[in-house]
mmCIF file of C-alpha atoms in Angstrom:
data_model
loop_
_atom_site.group_PDB
_atom_site.id
_atom_site.type_symbol
_atom_site.label_atom_id
_atom_site.label_comp_id
_atom_site.label_asym_id
_atom_site.label_seq_id
_atom_site.Cartn_x
_atom_site.Cartn_y
_atom_site.Cartn_z
ATOM 1 C CA MET A 77 -22.963 -29.604 -17.815
ATOM 2 C CA PHE A 78 -22.346 -26.040 -16.798
ATOM 3 C CA ASN A 79 -23.314 -25.390 -13.183
ATOM 4 C CA MET A 80 -24.110 -21.786 -12.216
ATOM 5 C CA GLU A 81 -23.415 -22.582 -8.550
ATOM 6 C CA GLN A 82 -19.697 -22.709 -9.403
ATOM 7 C CA PHE A 83 -19.866 -18.966 -10.009
ATOM 8 C CA GLN A 84 -19.675 -17.318 -6.598
ATOM 9 C CA LEU A 85 -17.563 -14.398 -5.472
ATOM 10 C CA THR A 86 -15.485 -15.280 -2.454
ATOM 11 C CA ASP A 87 -15.231 -13.574 0.920
ATOM 12 C CA LEU A 88 -12.237 -11.245 1.159
ATOM 13 C CA ARG A 89 -11.338 -9.535 4.439
ATOM 14 C CA SER A 90 -12.820 -8.043 7.532
ATOM 15 C CA THR A 91 -16.225 -8.652 9.119
ATOM 16 C CA VAL A 92 -19.635 -7.020 9.016
ATOM 17 C CA PRO A 93 -19.891 -4.181 11.550
ATOM 18 C CA ASP A 94 -21.996 -4.837 14.632
ATOM 19 C CA THR A 95 -24.888 -2.459 13.979
ATOM 20 C CA THR A 96 -28.655 -2.791 14.045
ATOM 21 C CA LYS A 97 -28.783 -0.759 10.845
ATOM 22 C CA TRP A 98 -26.886 -3.386 8.888
ATOM 23 C CA PRO A 99 -29.062 -5.108 6.250
ATOM 24 C CA VAL A 100 -29.760 -8.845 6.213
ATOM 25 C CA PRO A 101 -30.499 -11.259 3.346
ATOM 26 C CA GLY A 102 -34.152 -11.170 2.377
ATOM 27 C CA GLN A 103 -34.604 -7.554 3.453
ATOM 28 C CA LYS A 104 -36.470 -5.247 1.075
ATOM 29 C CA ILE A 105 -35.205 -1.711 0.618
ATOM 30 C CA ALA A 106 -37.954 0.575 -0.670
ATOM 31 C CA LEU A 107 -36.888 4.033 -1.805
ATOM 32 C CA PRO A 108 -39.054 7.158 -2.162
ATOM 33 C CA ASN A 109 -38.565 7.110 -5.956
ATOM 34 C CA GLY A 110 -40.374 3.752 -6.210
ATOM 35 C CA SER A 111 -37.296 1.543 -6.554
ATOM 36 C CA VAL A 112 -37.346 -1.624 -4.450
ATOM 37 C CA TYR A 113 -34.332 -3.863 -3.932
ATOM 38 C CA THR A 114 -34.386 -7.275 -2.253
ATOM 39 C CA LEU A 115 -31.106 -8.428 -0.762
ATOM 40 C CA GLY A 116 -29.864 -11.953 -1.426
ATOM 41 C CA LYS A 117 -26.960 -13.840 0.098
ATOM 42 C CA GLN A 118 -23.595 -12.292 0.829
ATOM 43 C CA LEU A 119 -21.172 -12.538 -2.101
ATOM 44 C CA GLY A 120 -18.103 -10.763 -0.793
ATOM 45 C CA ASN A 121 -16.719 -9.074 2.317
ATOM 46 C CA GLY A 122 -13.999 -6.482 1.780
ATOM 47 C CA PHE A 123 -12.251 -3.904 3.919
ATOM 48 C CA PHE A 124 -14.586 -1.045 2.995
ATOM 49 C CA SER A 125 -17.777 -2.853 1.993
ATOM 50 C CA VAL A 126 -19.893 -5.986 1.955
ATOM 51 C CA VAL A 127 -21.470 -7.151 -1.307
ATOM 52 C CA TYR A 128 -24.797 -8.971 -1.515
ATOM 53 C CA GLY A 129 -26.669 -10.468 -4.402
ATOM 54 C CA GLY A 130 -30.075 -8.962 -5.016
ATOM 55 C CA VAL A 131 -32.900 -8.233 -7.414
ATOM 56 C CA ASP A 132 -35.048 -5.245 -8.303
ATOM 57 C CA LEU A 133 -38.719 -5.199 -9.323
ATOM 58 C CA TRP A 134 -37.687 -6.212 -12.854
ATOM 59 C CA ASP A 135 -35.861 -9.319 -11.596
ATOM 60 C CA ASN A 136 -32.519 -7.925 -12.723
ATOM 61 C CA GLN A 137 -29.689 -9.808 -11.057
ATOM 62 C CA LEU A 138 -27.724 -7.231 -9.093
ATOM 63 C CA ALA A 139 -24.711 -6.791 -6.854
ATOM 64 C CA ILE A 140 -25.588 -4.544 -3.916
ATOM 65 C CA LYS A 141 -22.546 -3.058 -2.199
ATOM 66 C CA VAL A 142 -23.025 -1.690 1.331
ATOM 67 C CA ILE A 143 -20.256 0.646 2.471
ATOM 68 C CA LYS A 144 -18.969 -0.072 5.980
ATOM 69 C CA PRO A 145 -19.038 2.810 8.451
ATOM 70 C CA CYS A 146 -15.423 3.862 8.939
ATOM 71 C CA ALA A 147 -13.366 7.016 9.336
ATOM 72 C CA ASN A 148 -13.048 7.706 5.607
ATOM 73 C CA GLU A 149 -16.457 6.293 4.616
ATOM 74 C CA SER A 150 -17.832 9.464 3.070
ATOM 75 C CA ARG A 151 -14.724 10.143 0.979
ATOM 76 C CA ASP A 152 -14.482 6.593 -0.366
ATOM 77 C CA TYR A 153 -18.194 6.360 -1.086
ATOM 78 C CA GLU A 154 -18.399 9.673 -2.880
ATOM 79 C CA ARG A 155 -15.309 8.918 -4.944
ATOM 80 C CA GLU A 156 -16.509 5.490 -6.030
ATOM 81 C CA ARG A 157 -20.024 6.767 -6.631
ATOM 82 C CA GLY A 158 -18.700 9.571 -8.793
ATOM 83 C CA ASN A 159 -16.412 7.219 -10.699
ATOM 84 C CA LEU A 160 -19.185 4.754 -11.442
ATOM 85 C CA ILE A 161 -21.615 7.411 -12.615
ATOM 86 C CA SER A 162 -19.041 9.308 -14.685
ATOM 87 C CA PHE A 163 -17.391 6.340 -16.375
ATOM 88 C CA ARG A 164 -20.278 4.459 -17.963
ATOM 89 C CA HIS A 165 -19.039 2.220 -20.755
ATOM 90 C CA PRO A 166 -20.108 -1.216 -22.079
ATOM 91 C CA ALA A 167 -16.765 -2.666 -20.960
ATOM 92 C CA ILE A 168 -17.155 -1.364 -17.373
ATOM 93 C CA THR A 169 -19.607 -2.812 -14.865
ATOM 94 C CA HIS A 170 -22.872 -0.862 -15.051
ATOM 95 C CA VAL A 171 -24.192 1.081 -12.061
ATOM 96 C CA TYR A 172 -27.959 0.976 -11.537
ATOM 97 C CA ASP A 173 -28.297 3.122 -8.455
ATOM 98 C CA CYS A 174 -26.511 4.863 -5.580
ATOM 99 C CA PHE A 175 -28.373 5.913 -2.440
ATOM 100 C CA GLU A 176 -28.342 6.261 1.338
ATOM 101 C CA PHE A 177 -30.669 4.136 3.478
ATOM 102 C CA ASN A 178 -30.800 3.909 7.278
ATOM 103 C CA GLY A 179 -27.547 5.814 7.536
ATOM 104 C CA LEU A 180 -25.617 3.489 5.215
ATOM 105 C CA HIS A 181 -24.419 4.114 1.667
ATOM 106 C CA TYR A 182 -25.383 1.659 -1.089
ATOM 107 C CA ILE A 183 -24.077 1.153 -4.625
ATOM 108 C CA VAL A 184 -26.133 -1.120 -6.899
ATOM 109 C CA THR A 185 -24.443 -2.548 -9.986
ATOM 110 C CA GLU A 186 -25.054 -5.310 -12.454
ATOM 111 C CA ARG A 187 -24.178 -8.694 -11.026
ATOM 112 C CA CYS A 188 -21.529 -10.615 -12.878
ATOM 113 C CA ASP A 189 -21.203 -14.324 -12.316
ATOM 114 C CA CYS A 190 -17.629 -14.508 -11.080
ATOM 115 C CA THR A 191 -14.224 -12.899 -11.200
ATOM 116 C CA LEU A 192 -11.609 -13.789 -13.770
ATOM 117 C CA ARG A 193 -9.662 -15.310 -10.889
ATOM 118 C CA SER A 194 -12.468 -17.804 -10.250
ATOM 119 C CA TYR A 195 -13.109 -18.416 -13.939
ATOM 120 C CA LEU A 196 -9.491 -19.355 -14.589
ATOM 121 C CA ALA A 197 -9.827 -22.149 -12.039
ATOM 122 C CA LEU A 198 -12.834 -23.792 -13.712
ATOM 123 C CA PRO A 199 -12.166 -27.045 -15.619
ATOM 124 C CA PHE A 200 -13.710 -25.890 -18.908
ATOM 125 C CA SER A 201 -11.768 -22.613 -18.963
ATOM 126 C CA ALA A 202 -9.740 -22.283 -22.181
ATOM 127 C CA PRO A 203 -7.661 -19.097 -21.954
ATOM 128 C CA ASN A 204 -6.103 -19.474 -25.387
ATOM 129 C CA ARG A 205 -9.555 -19.109 -26.930
ATOM 130 C CA TRP A 206 -10.750 -16.065 -25.013
ATOM 131 C CA LEU A 207 -7.591 -14.047 -24.402
ATOM 132 C CA LEU A 208 -8.323 -11.910 -27.473
ATOM 133 C CA PRO A 209 -11.855 -10.826 -26.386
ATOM 134 C CA LEU A 210 -10.558 -10.342 -22.833
ATOM 135 C CA ALA A 211 -7.752 -8.082 -24.056
ATOM 136 C CA ARG A 212 -10.113 -6.169 -26.308
ATOM 137 C CA THR A 213 -12.537 -5.551 -23.439
ATOM 138 C CA ILE A 214 -10.009 -4.551 -20.794
ATOM 139 C CA LEU A 215 -7.916 -2.332 -23.042
ATOM 140 C CA GLN A 216 -11.024 -0.677 -24.460
ATOM 141 C CA ALA A 217 -12.207 0.133 -20.932
ATOM 142 C CA LEU A 218 -8.775 1.509 -20.038
ATOM 143 C CA ALA A 219 -8.667 3.645 -23.184
ATOM 144 C CA PHE A 220 -12.006 5.137 -22.148
ATOM 145 C CA LEU A 221 -10.670 6.007 -18.691
ATOM 146 C CA HIS A 222 -7.398 7.332 -20.069
ATOM 147 C CA ARG A 223 -9.154 9.696 -22.447
ATOM 148 C CA ALA A 224 -10.623 11.294 -19.329
ATOM 149 C CA LYS A 225 -7.077 11.370 -17.868
ATOM 150 C CA TRP A 226 -7.960 8.894 -15.141
ATOM 151 C CA VAL A 227 -6.012 5.792 -14.109
ATOM 152 C CA HIS A 228 -7.694 2.613 -12.837
ATOM 153 C CA GLN A 229 -4.476 1.475 -11.060
ATOM 154 C CA ASP A 230 -6.048 -1.749 -9.768
ATOM 155 C CA VAL A 231 -6.385 -4.049 -12.800
ATOM 156 C CA HIS A 232 -6.008 -7.655 -11.658
ATOM 157 C CA PRO A 233 -7.971 -10.936 -11.946
ATOM 158 C CA GLY A 234 -10.117 -10.071 -8.923
ATOM 159 C CA ASN A 235 -11.354 -6.850 -10.547
ATOM 160 C CA VAL A 236 -12.148 -8.303 -13.954
ATOM 161 C CA PHE A 237 -15.613 -9.839 -13.987
ATOM 162 C CA VAL A 238 -17.175 -12.578 -16.064
ATOM 163 C CA SER A 239 -20.840 -12.717 -17.045
ATOM 164 C CA VAL A 240 -22.501 -15.720 -18.617
ATOM 165 C CA VAL A 241 -24.710 -14.795 -21.548
ATOM 166 C CA LYS A 242 -28.164 -15.813 -20.343
ATOM 167 C CA ASN A 243 -30.723 -17.701 -22.415
ATOM 168 C CA ASP A 244 -34.290 -16.842 -21.387
ATOM 169 C CA TYR A 245 -35.750 -19.474 -23.735
ATOM 170 C CA GLY A 246 -33.905 -22.621 -22.804
ATOM 171 C CA PRO A 247 -31.032 -24.254 -20.872
ATOM 172 C CA LEU A 248 -27.482 -22.980 -20.900
ATOM 173 C CA PRO A 249 -25.087 -24.657 -23.329
ATOM 174 C CA PRO A 250 -22.587 -27.214 -21.942
ATOM 175 C CA GLU A 251 -19.834 -24.589 -22.244
ATOM 176 C CA PRO A 252 -21.061 -21.098 -21.420
ATOM 177 C CA ILE A 253 -20.712 -18.058 -23.634
ATOM 178 C CA VAL A 254 -19.188 -15.319 -21.524
ATOM 179 C CA LYS A 255 -18.352 -11.640 -21.656
ATOM 180 C CA PHE A 256 -15.818 -9.716 -19.612
ATOM 181 C CA LYS A 257 -16.022 -6.387 -17.801
ATOM 182 C CA LEU A 258 -13.636 -4.216 -15.844
ATOM 183 C CA GLY A 259 -14.930 -3.277 -12.409
ATOM 184 C CA ASP A 260 -14.097 -1.771 -9.029
ATOM 185 C CA LEU A 261 -13.165 1.847 -9.670
ATOM 186 C CA GLY A 262 -12.662 2.525 -5.971
ATOM 187 C CA LEU A 263 -8.923 3.188 -6.390
ATOM 188 C CA SER A 264 -9.212 5.108 -9.663
ATOM 189 C CA ARG A 265 -7.578 8.523 -9.604
ATOM 190 C CA PRO A 266 -6.885 11.419 -11.959
ATOM 191 C CA ALA A 267 -3.445 10.864 -13.481
ATOM 192 C CA GLU A 268 -2.063 13.987 -11.843
ATOM 193 C CA ALA A 269 -3.127 12.714 -8.389
ATOM 194 C CA LEU A 270 -1.113 9.483 -8.460
ATOM 195 C CA THR A 271 1.565 8.997 -5.809
ATOM 196 C CA ILE A 272 4.005 6.260 -4.870
ATOM 197 C CA ASP A 273 1.908 5.729 -1.736
ATOM 198 C CA SER A 274 -0.840 4.098 -3.788
ATOM 199 C CA THR A 275 -2.902 1.476 -1.973
ATOM 200 C CA MET A 276 -2.566 -1.120 -4.733
ATOM 201 C CA ALA A 277 -1.313 -4.562 -3.711
ATOM 202 C CA LYS A 278 2.464 -4.706 -3.281
ATOM 203 C CA TRP A 279 2.868 -7.662 -5.643
ATOM 204 C CA MET A 280 1.432 -5.708 -8.585
ATOM 205 C CA LYS A 281 3.271 -2.403 -8.144
ATOM 206 C CA PRO A 282 4.931 -1.396 -11.420
ATOM 207 C CA PRO A 283 8.617 -0.414 -11.270
ATOM 208 C CA GLU A 284 7.826 3.324 -11.515
ATOM 209 C CA ALA A 285 5.772 3.034 -8.293
ATOM 210 C CA LEU A 286 8.841 1.567 -6.582
ATOM 211 C CA ASP A 287 11.608 3.684 -8.101
ATOM 212 C CA PRO A 288 10.889 7.012 -9.837
ATOM 213 C CA SER A 289 13.925 6.553 -12.092
ATOM 214 C CA PHE A 290 11.816 4.184 -14.207
ATOM 215 C CA GLY A 291 9.464 6.961 -15.254
ATOM 216 C CA LYS A 292 6.386 8.977 -14.449
ATOM 217 C CA LEU A 293 3.298 7.592 -12.713
ATOM 218 C CA ASP A 294 0.522 7.932 -15.279
ATOM 219 C CA CYS A 295 -1.902 5.946 -17.439
ATOM 220 C CA ARG A 296 0.880 3.614 -18.558
ATOM 221 C CA MET A 297 0.670 2.030 -15.118
ATOM 222 C CA ASP A 298 -2.570 0.436 -16.331
ATOM 223 C CA ILE A 299 -0.752 -0.893 -19.412
ATOM 224 C CA TYR A 300 1.673 -2.688 -17.110
ATOM 225 C CA HIS A 301 -1.158 -4.114 -15.023
ATOM 226 C CA ALA A 302 -3.051 -5.247 -18.126
ATOM 227 C CA ALA A 303 0.078 -6.991 -19.367
ATOM 228 C CA LEU A 304 0.407 -8.730 -15.982
ATOM 229 C CA LEU A 305 -3.207 -9.840 -16.317
ATOM 230 C CA PHE A 306 -2.584 -11.289 -19.783
ATOM 231 C CA LEU A 307 0.548 -13.045 -18.518
ATOM 232 C CA PHE A 308 -1.469 -14.713 -15.758
ATOM 233 C CA VAL A 309 -4.031 -15.873 -18.314
ATOM 234 C CA CYS A 310 -1.315 -17.382 -20.510
ATOM 235 C CA LEU A 311 0.247 -19.108 -17.487
ATOM 236 C CA GLY A 312 -3.158 -20.257 -16.207
ATOM 237 C CA ARG A 313 -2.413 -18.913 -12.743
ATOM 238 C CA GLU A 314 -1.539 -15.758 -10.832
ATOM 239 C CA VAL A 315 2.044 -15.077 -9.856
ATOM 240 C CA GLU A 316 3.126 -12.710 -7.091
ATOM 241 C CA PHE A 317 6.295 -10.753 -7.750
ATOM 242 C CA SER A 318 8.384 -9.226 -4.981
ATOM 243 C CA LYS A 319 9.669 -5.660 -5.104
ATOM 244 C CA GLU A 320 13.107 -6.955 -6.021
ATOM 245 C CA GLN A 321 11.690 -9.119 -8.821
ATOM 246 C CA ALA A 322 9.654 -6.241 -10.237
ATOM 247 C CA LEU A 323 12.696 -3.966 -10.250
ATOM 248 C CA ASP A 324 14.756 -6.725 -11.860
ATOM 249 C CA GLY A 325 12.228 -7.209 -14.676
ATOM 250 C CA ALA A 326 11.060 -10.698 -13.662
ATOM 251 C CA PRO A 327 7.501 -10.202 -15.071
ATOM 252 C CA LYS A 328 8.924 -9.286 -18.494
ATOM 253 C CA LYS A 329 11.262 -12.285 -18.394
ATOM 254 C CA ALA A 330 8.332 -14.556 -17.507
ATOM 255 C CA ALA A 331 6.421 -13.303 -20.559
ATOM 256 C CA GLU A 332 9.447 -13.821 -22.795
ATOM 257 C CA GLY A 333 9.666 -17.339 -21.344
ATOM 258 C CA LEU A 334 6.377 -18.203 -23.054
ATOM 259 C CA HIS A 335 8.405 -18.365 -26.299
ATOM 260 C CA THR A 336 5.501 -17.142 -28.417
ATOM 261 C CA PRO A 337 4.864 -13.959 -30.424
ATOM 262 C CA LEU A 338 2.072 -13.144 -27.946
ATOM 263 C CA GLY A 339 4.508 -13.558 -25.072
ATOM 264 C CA ASP A 340 6.831 -11.060 -26.717
ATOM 265 C CA VAL A 341 4.001 -8.500 -27.018
ATOM 266 C CA ILE A 342 3.028 -9.024 -23.372
ATOM 267 C CA ALA A 343 6.702 -8.574 -22.445
ATOM 268 C CA TRP A 344 6.568 -5.208 -24.237
ATOM 269 C CA GLY A 345 3.801 -4.146 -21.848
ATOM 270 C CA LEU A 346 5.918 -5.277 -18.877
ATOM 271 C CA ARG A 347 9.032 -3.270 -19.653
ATOM 272 C CA ARG A 348 10.397 -1.590 -16.570
ATOM 273 C CA HIS A 349 10.911 1.835 -18.092
ATOM 274 C CA VAL A 350 7.598 3.535 -18.794
ATOM 275 C CA ILE A 351 8.833 5.093 -22.032
ATOM 276 C CA ASN A 352 9.606 1.654 -23.497
ATOM 277 C CA ARG A 353 6.071 0.239 -23.002
ATOM 278 C CA PRO A 354 3.061 0.676 -25.286
ATOM 279 C CA GLN A 355 2.113 4.304 -24.778
ATOM 280 C CA THR A 356 -1.633 3.774 -25.275
ATOM 281 C CA ALA A 357 -4.186 1.043 -24.693
ATOM 282 C CA ILE A 358 -5.160 1.028 -28.376
ATOM 283 C CA GLY A 359 -1.525 0.590 -29.397
ATOM 284 C CA PHE A 360 -1.190 -2.384 -27.058
ATOM 285 C CA TRP A 361 -4.443 -3.873 -28.387
ATOM 286 C CA GLN A 362 -3.352 -3.523 -32.019
ATOM 287 C CA ALA A 363 -0.076 -5.309 -31.278
ATOM 288 C CA ILE A 364 -1.906 -8.175 -29.534
ATOM 289 C CA LYS A 365 -4.421 -8.456 -32.333
ATOM 290 C CA GLN A 366 -1.682 -8.563 -34.945
ATOM 291 C CA VAL A 367 0.027 -11.607 -33.411
ATOM 292 C CA VAL A 368 -3.158 -13.460 -32.435
ATOM 293 C CA MET A 369 -5.051 -12.724 -35.648
ATOM 294 C CA PRO A 370 -2.349 -11.998 -38.250
#
């Protein structure tokens, strides 16, 4: 039987700042506009923020992110706040509210049940069945961002979220029905603002972020990252590639090693030279769809 307790975001890095203003589980935050949020248990602890579960007066299940006070707090908060408000799309995690309370910045979003990273590890996970809806969701979200000339630049299993479709009238089925969403726009940038000094994880840097001879840094970086994501799903695990492996084309070779038509399409997205990859998210999606649903 499906157990919701398996779905918990894990702690990441850093610790909660030592401050009397820091919220605690069970605390109610009442705002002048009538909104009231009740904090639940801590779900995640990152470098810039701590995430709690929570509910509003409508019993919506929420993720409440509290930004840690740090030197670049205001810049990071304002950027992420602006990204979340500007880029509202069904395939991107929904923002309910952004506000300041007791000197701290808060971002309230829908609460998903786990990350794709956690979901892949569950015993009932069947990637071959849900790769198509995953690809459709992620590439649709990226197409939306790219039309605005923005780049997510941080697409990986920890930033793709899974929500179980809830049943208000009875128990959950033995195998849950899920939907996927792309989240965490904190590193998103306008395409013209991208630099090789990006803060993305080293293991997921595309070749053009390591050597400019492979092409321009632009929206096609997200195509590469999406292809990496799909490769991990097909393998059933994440793989970290070194700088040397990325420059040598090891991710593309790994996709070709699947020896399937889908593997060949994923390998297309992992080509080292930007010009040789799918040039748009919709083009990549149509190629995937063609081999999965001929």
